[in-house]
Coordinates of C-alpha atoms and ligand atoms in Angstrom, one line a residue:
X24 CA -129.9 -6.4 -118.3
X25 CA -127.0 -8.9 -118.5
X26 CA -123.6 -6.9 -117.1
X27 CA -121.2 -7.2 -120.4
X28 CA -118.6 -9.6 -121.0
X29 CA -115.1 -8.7 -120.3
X30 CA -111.8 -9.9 -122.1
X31 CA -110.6 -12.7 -119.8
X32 CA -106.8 -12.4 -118.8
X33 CA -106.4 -15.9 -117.7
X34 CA -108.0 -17.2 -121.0
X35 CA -104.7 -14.9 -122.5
X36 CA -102.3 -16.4 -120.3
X37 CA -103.8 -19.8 -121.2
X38 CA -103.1 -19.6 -124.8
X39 CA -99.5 -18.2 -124.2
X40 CA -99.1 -21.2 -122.9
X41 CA -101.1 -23.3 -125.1
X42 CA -98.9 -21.4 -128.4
X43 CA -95.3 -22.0 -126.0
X44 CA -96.1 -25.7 -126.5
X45 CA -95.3 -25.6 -130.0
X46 CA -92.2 -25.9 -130.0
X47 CA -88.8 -27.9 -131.4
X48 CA -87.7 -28.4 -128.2
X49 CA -89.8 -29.6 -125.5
X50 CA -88.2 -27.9 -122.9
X51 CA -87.3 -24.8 -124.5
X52 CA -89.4 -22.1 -127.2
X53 CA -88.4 -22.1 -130.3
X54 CA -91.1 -21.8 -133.5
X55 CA -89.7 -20.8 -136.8
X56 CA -91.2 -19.7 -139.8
X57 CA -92.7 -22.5 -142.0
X58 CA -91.8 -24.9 -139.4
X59 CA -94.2 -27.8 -138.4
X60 CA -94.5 -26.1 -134.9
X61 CA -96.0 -22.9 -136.7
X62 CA -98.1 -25.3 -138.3
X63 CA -99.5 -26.4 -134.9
X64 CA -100.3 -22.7 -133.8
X65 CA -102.0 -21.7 -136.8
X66 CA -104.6 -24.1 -136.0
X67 CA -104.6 -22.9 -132.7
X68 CA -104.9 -19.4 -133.7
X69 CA -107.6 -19.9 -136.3
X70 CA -109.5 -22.4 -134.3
X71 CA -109.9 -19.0 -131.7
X72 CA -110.4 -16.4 -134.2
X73 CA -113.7 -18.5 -135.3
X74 CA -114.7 -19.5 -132.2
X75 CA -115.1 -15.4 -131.4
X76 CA -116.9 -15.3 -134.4
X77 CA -113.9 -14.1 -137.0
X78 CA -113.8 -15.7 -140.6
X79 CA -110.2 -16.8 -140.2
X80 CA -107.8 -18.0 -143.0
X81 CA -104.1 -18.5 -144.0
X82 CA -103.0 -16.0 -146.1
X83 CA -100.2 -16.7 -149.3
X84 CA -97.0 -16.4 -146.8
X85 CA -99.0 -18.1 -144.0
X86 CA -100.0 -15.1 -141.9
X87 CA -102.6 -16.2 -140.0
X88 CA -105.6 -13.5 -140.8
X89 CA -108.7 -13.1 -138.7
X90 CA -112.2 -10.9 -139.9
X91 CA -114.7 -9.6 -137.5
X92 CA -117.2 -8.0 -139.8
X93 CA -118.5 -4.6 -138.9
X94 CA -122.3 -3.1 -139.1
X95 CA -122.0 -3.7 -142.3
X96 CA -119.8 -6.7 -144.6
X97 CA -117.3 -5.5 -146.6
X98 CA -116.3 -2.0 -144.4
X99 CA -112.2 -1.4 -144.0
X100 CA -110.6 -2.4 -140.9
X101 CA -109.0 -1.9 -138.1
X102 CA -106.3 -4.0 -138.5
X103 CA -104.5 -6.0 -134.9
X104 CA -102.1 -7.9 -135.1
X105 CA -98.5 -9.3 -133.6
X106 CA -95.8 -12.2 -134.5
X107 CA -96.6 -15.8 -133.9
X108 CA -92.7 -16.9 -134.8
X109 CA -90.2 -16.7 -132.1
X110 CA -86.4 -16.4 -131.4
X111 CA -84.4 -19.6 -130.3
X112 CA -84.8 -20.2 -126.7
X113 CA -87.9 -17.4 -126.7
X114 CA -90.6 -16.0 -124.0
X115 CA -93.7 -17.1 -124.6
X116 CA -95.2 -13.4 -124.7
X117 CA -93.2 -11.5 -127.6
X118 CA -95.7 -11.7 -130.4
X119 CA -98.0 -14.4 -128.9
X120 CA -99.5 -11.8 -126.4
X121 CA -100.2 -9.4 -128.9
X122 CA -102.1 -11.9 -131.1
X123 CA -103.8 -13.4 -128.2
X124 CA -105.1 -10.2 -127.0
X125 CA -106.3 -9.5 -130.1
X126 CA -108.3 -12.0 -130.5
X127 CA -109.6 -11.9 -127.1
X128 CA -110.7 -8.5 -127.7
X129 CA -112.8 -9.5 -131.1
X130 CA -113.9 -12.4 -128.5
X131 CA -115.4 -9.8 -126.2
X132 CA -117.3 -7.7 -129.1
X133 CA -118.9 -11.2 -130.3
X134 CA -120.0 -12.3 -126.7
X135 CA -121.5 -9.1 -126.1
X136 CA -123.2 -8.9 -129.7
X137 CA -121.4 -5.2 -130.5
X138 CA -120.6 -4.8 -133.8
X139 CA -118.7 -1.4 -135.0
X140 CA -118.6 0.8 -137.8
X141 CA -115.3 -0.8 -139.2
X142 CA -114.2 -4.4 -139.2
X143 CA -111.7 -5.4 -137.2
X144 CA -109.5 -7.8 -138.6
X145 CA -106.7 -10.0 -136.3
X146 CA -103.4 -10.5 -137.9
X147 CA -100.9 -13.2 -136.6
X148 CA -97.4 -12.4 -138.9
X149 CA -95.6 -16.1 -139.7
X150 CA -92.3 -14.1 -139.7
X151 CA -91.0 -11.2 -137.6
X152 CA -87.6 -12.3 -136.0
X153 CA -86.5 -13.4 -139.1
X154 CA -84.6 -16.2 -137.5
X155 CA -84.8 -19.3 -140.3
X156 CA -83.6 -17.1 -143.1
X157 CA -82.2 -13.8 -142.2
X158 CA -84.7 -11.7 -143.1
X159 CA -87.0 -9.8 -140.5
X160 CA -90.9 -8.9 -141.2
X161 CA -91.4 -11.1 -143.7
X162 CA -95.4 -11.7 -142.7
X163 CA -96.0 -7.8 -142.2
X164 CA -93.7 -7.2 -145.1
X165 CA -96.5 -9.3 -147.7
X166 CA -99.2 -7.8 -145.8
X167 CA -97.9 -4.7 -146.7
X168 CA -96.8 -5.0 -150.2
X169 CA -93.3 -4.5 -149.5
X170 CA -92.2 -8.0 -149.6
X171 CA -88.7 -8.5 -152.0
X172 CA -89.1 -11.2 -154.0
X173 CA -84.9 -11.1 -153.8
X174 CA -86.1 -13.1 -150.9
X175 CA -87.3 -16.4 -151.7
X176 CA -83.3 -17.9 -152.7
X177 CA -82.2 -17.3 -149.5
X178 CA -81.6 -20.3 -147.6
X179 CA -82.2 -21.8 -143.9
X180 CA -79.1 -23.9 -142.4
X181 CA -80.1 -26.8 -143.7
X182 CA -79.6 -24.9 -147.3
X183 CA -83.5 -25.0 -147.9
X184 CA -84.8 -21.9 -150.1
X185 CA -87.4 -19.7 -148.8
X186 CA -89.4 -21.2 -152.2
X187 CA -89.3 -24.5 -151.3
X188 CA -90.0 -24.1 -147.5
X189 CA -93.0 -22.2 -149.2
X190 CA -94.3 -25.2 -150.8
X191 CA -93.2 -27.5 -148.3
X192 CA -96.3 -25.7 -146.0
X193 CA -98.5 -25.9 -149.5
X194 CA -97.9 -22.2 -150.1
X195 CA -97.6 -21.2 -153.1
X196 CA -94.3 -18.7 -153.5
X197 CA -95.5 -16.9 -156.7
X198 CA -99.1 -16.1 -154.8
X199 CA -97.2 -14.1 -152.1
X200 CA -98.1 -10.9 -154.1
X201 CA -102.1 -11.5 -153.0
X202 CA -101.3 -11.5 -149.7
X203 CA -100.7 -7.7 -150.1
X204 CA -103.4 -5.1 -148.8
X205 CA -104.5 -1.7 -150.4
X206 CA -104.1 1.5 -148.3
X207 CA -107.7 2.5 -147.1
X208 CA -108.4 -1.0 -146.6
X209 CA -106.9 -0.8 -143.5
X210 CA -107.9 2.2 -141.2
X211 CA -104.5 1.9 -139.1
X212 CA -102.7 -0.8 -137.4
X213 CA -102.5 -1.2 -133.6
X214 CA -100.4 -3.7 -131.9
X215 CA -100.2 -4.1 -127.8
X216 CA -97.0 -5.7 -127.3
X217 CA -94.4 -6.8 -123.8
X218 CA -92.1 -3.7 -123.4
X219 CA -89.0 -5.7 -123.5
X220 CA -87.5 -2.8 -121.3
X221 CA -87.6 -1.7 -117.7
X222 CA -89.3 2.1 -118.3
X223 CA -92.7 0.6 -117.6
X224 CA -91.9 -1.3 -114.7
X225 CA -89.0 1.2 -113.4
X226 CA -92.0 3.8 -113.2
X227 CA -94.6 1.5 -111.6
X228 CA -97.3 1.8 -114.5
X229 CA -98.7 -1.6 -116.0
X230 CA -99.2 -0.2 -119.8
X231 CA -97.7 2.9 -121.7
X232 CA -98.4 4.6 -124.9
X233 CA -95.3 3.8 -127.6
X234 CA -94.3 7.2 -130.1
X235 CA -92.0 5.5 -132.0
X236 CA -90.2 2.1 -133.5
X237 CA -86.7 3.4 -132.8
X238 CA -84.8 3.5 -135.7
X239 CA -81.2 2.4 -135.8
X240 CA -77.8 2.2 -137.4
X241 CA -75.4 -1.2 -137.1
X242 CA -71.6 -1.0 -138.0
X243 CA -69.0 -3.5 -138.6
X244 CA -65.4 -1.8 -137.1
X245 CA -61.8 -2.8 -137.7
X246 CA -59.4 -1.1 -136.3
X247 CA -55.5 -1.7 -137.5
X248 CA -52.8 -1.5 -135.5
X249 CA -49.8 -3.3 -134.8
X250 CA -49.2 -6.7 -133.6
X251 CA -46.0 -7.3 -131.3
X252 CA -44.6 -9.5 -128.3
X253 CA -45.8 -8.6 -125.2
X254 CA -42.5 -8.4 -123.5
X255 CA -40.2 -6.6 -126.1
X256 CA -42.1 -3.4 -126.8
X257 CA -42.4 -0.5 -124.5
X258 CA -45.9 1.0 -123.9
X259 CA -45.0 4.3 -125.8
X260 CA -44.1 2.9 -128.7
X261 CA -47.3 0.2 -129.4
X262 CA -50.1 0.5 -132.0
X263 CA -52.0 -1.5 -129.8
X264 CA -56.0 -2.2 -131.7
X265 CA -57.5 -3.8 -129.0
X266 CA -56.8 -0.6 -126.3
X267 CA -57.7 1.6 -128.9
X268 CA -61.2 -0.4 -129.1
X269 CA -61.7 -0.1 -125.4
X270 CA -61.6 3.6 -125.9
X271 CA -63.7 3.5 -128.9
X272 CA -66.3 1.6 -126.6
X273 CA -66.1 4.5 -124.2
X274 CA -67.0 6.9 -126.7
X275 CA -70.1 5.3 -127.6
X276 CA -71.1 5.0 -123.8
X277 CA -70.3 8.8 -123.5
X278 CA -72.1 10.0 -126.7
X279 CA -75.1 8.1 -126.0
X280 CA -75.1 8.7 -122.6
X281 CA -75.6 12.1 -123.0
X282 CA -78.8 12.1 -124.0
X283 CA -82.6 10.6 -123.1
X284 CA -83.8 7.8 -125.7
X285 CA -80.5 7.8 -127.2
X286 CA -78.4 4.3 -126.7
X287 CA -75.6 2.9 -128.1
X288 CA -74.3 -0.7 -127.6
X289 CA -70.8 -2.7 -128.6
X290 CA -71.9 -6.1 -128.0
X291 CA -69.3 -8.0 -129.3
X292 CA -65.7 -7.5 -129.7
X293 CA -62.9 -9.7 -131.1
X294 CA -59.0 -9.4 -130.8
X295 CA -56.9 -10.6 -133.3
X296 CA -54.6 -12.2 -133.2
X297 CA -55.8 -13.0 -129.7
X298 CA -52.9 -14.2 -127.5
X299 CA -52.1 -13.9 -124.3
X300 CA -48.6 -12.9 -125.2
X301 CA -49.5 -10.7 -128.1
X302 CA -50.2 -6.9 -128.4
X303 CA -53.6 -7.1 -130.9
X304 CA -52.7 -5.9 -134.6
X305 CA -56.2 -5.8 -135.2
X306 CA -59.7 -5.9 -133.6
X307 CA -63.1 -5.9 -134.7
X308 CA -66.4 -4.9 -132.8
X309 CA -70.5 -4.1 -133.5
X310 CA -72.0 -1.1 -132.9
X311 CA -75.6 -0.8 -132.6
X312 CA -77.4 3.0 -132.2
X313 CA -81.2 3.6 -132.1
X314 CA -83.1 6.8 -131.4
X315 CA -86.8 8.0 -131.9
X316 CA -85.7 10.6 -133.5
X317 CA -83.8 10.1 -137.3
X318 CA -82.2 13.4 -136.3
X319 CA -81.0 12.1 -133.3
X320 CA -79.8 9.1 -134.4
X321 CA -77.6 10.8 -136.9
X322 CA -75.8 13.3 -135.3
X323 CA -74.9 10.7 -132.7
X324 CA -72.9 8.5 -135.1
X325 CA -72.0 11.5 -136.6
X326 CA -70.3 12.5 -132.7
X327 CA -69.2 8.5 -133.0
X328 CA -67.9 8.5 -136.3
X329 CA -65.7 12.3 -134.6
X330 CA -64.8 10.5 -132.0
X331 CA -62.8 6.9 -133.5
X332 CA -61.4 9.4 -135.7
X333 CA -59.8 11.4 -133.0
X334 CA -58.8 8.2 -131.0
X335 CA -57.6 6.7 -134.4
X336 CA -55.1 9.7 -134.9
X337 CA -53.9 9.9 -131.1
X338 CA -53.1 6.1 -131.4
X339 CA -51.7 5.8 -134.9
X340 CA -54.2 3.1 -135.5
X341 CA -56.3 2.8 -138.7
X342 CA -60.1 3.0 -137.3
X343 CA -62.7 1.5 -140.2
X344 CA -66.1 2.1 -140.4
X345 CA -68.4 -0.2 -142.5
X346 CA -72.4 0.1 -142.5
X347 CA -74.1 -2.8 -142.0
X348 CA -78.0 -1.9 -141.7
X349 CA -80.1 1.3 -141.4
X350 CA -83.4 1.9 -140.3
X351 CA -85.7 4.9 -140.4
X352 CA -87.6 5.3 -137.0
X353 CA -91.6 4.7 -137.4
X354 CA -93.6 6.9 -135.3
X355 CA -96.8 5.9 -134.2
X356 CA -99.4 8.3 -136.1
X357 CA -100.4 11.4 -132.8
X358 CA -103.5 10.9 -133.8
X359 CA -103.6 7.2 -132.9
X360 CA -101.5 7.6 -129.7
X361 CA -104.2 10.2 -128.8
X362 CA -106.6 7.5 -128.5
X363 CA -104.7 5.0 -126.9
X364 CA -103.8 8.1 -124.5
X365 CA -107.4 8.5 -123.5
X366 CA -108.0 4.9 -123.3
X367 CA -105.4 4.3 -120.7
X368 CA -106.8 7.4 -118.8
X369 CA -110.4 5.8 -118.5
X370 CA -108.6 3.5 -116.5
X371 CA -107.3 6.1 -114.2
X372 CA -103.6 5.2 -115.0
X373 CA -101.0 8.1 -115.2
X374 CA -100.2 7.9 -119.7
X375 CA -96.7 7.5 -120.2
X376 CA -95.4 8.2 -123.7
X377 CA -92.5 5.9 -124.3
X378 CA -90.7 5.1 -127.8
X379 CA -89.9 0.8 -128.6
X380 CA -86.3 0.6 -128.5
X381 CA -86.7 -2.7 -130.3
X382 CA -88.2 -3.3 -134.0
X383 CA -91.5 -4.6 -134.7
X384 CA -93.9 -5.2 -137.4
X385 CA -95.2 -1.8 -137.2
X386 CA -92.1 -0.9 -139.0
X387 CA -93.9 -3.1 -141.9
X388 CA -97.8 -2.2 -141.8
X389 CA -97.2 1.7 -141.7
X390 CA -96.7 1.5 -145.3
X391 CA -100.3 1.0 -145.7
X392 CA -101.5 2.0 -142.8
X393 CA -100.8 4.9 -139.8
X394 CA -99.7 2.7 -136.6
X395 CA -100.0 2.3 -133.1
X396 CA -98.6 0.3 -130.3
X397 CA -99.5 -0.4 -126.6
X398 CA -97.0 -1.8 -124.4
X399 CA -97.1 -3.9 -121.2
X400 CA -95.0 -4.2 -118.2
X401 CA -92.7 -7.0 -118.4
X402 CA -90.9 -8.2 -115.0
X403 CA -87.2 -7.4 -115.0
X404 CA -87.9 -5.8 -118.6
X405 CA -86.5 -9.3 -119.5
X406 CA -87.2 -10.7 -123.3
X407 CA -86.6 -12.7 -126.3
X408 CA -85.5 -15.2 -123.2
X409 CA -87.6 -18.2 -121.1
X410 CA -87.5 -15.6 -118.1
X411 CA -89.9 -13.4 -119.7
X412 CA -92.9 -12.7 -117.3
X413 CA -95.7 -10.8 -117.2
X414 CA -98.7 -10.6 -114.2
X415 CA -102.1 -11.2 -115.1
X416 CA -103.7 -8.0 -113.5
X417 CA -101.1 -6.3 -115.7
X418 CA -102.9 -8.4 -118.9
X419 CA -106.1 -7.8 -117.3
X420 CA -105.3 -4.1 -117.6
X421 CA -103.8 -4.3 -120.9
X422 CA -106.8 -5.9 -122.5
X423 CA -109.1 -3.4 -121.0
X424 CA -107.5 -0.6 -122.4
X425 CA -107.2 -2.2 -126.0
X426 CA -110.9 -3.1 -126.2
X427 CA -111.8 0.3 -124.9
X428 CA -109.5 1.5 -127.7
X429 CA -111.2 -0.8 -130.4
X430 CA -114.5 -0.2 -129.0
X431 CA -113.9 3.9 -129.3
X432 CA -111.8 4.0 -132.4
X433 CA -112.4 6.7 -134.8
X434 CA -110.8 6.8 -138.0
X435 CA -109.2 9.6 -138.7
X436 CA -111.5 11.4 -141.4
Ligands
ZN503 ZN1 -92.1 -9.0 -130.9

């Protein structure tokens, strides 16, 4: 007897590469949705999904759909999957790897003749980052019926709609509604994916087992003060916005601090009317909180919401809070992360449960389906950057545990 194939991790890193090549820029990765480059790794992608023996096609928002038929045609699936678009100046594993994998594990199956009792179907989203126009999940979104039609008038920089871009690819923008699949067609939705954080790496363990797509609040603060010369008023007697920021920044490092899981981030911050000379009448920052918890997550901005109000008061400033975004955290179905768990212990690696501090199309898919994601050490927990690096024992390993995943799924009856 022939020993079995096995899913080959330099084949993966190949077609990383292979997908980084389409690109605007030569020396950079960036791949947009409906763009000419995602044109160029559709045909990669679906030239490898039927080389492992997949029926592959373009579905009506250019999702790239792959079909590995069980013992049986016709059986639901076990839906993979991951985003082929990319940020501006991108790593070439957010996404790709996931697709990659995916279809190097259906690869695998083919080579060693195993069919399952379930199909297993490859999905490679055309839209997660939602750079071109502004709108995140777009693929996922169609997949899972939950695409808004609101949609297709927004416009890319160049003032193109959504419709049109459609058409330009030969998509057809009033078909989007067949792309959309029925619950129990799809058994669940997995998705191994680059951590994009340090835990992984911090804790010397090359893949983990994810509970949940954080869910998060963003805000858009002003805070009111009062402008004045820099010279002329004493210290007591300023309004000053900008120093009553600062503090407000402190706050949200000390709620969020407080807790595991819980983080908080002002990542940008404006003074106005921003002169050297001149106390700030008013400044404006972000704030970004995610949890795994909804709970969580509220009663911190809750603590947040306490806190500007205090420092508002104590500094006669006017502190306003406007909501900009909300999302509800997605957890990955305990039955799923169960068998992910186990699969990552045939391997004899310690299973760490870690929630995804960053969205992804899980978020999407568990509308129709229950979901589940593996991650992979990244190097430096560096992403949506060229520095992004992964090792190929740590793919190796990666791969391993998602076919033995695949290979040992059982639906949840
Ligand atoms: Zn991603």
């Amino acid at each position: 007897m022939t020993s079995p194939v096995r899913p080959s991790a330099a084949r993966i890193l190949e077609r990383c590469d292979a997908l980084a090549r389409c690109s605007e820029q030569p020396d950079a990765l960036t791949r947009v949705f409906l763009s000419p480059e995602q044109r160029a790794a559709n045909a990669l992608a679906l030239e490898w999904m039927r080389e492992a023996g997949m029926d592959a096609r373009l579905d009506a928002i250019g999702n790239v759909i792959g079909r590995y038929e069980g013992e049986r045609p016709g059986l639901p699936c076990l839906m993979l999957g991951s985003h082929l678009d990319t940020v501006r100046d991108a790593g070439r594993y957010d996404g790709m790897l996931g697709v990659v994998a995916g279809i190097e594990c259906v690869a695998t199956l083919h080579a060693n003749r195993r069919r399952l009792p379930f199909a297993v179907e490859v999905a490679g989203f055309a839209d997660e980052e939602g750079v071109r126009f502004n709108a995140t999940l777009l693929g996922s979104r169609a997949i899972a019926g939950t695409f808004d039609r609101g949609n297709l008038g927004r416009t890319d920089s160049n003032g193109l709609t959504m419709r049109d871009a459609l058409r330009d690819f030969g998509l057809d923008p009033d078909a989007i509604g067949g792309a959309a699949r029925r619950r129990g067609e799809v058994l669940a939705y997995a998705e191994l994916h680059i951590e994009q954080g340090p835990v992984l790496e911090n804790e010397g363990l090359a893949v983990g087992v994810v509970t949940a797509i954080n869910g998060g609040n963003r805000f858009a603060i002003e805070v009111a003060g009062m402008a004045g010369h820099a010279g002329t008023v004493p210290m007591q007697l300023r309004r000053d916005a900008l120093a009553a920021a600062a503090e407000c920044v402190l706050a949200v490092e000390r709620v969020c601090g407080a807790e595991a899981e819980l983080v908080g981030t002002v990542g940008k911050i404006e003074a106005l009317p921003g002169a050297i000379n001149v106390i700030a009448g008013r400044s404006r920052f972000s704030l970004d909180v995610r949890a795994p918890a909804d709970a969580q997550r509220l009663r911190a901005v809750a603590a947040i919401r306490e806190a500007f109000a205090a420092i508002g008061t104590r500094r006669r400033v006017d502190v306003d809070i406007k909501p900009v975004w909300e999302a509800q955290t997605s957890a990955c179905a305990p039955w799923l992360q169960q068998q992910i768990a186990a699969a990552i212990a045939r391997e004899n690696i310690p299973v760490r449960h870690l929630p995804s501090g960053a969205g992804h199309d899980g978020m999407a898919m568990i509308a129709i389906a229950d979901i589940a994601m593996l991650f992979v050490r990244c190097e430096g927990g560096i992403s949506h950057n060229p520095a992004e690096a992964i090792s190929a024992d740590d793919v190796d390993v990666a791969a391993r545990v998602f076919l033995d995943f695949i290979e040992n799924f059982q639906p949840r009856t």
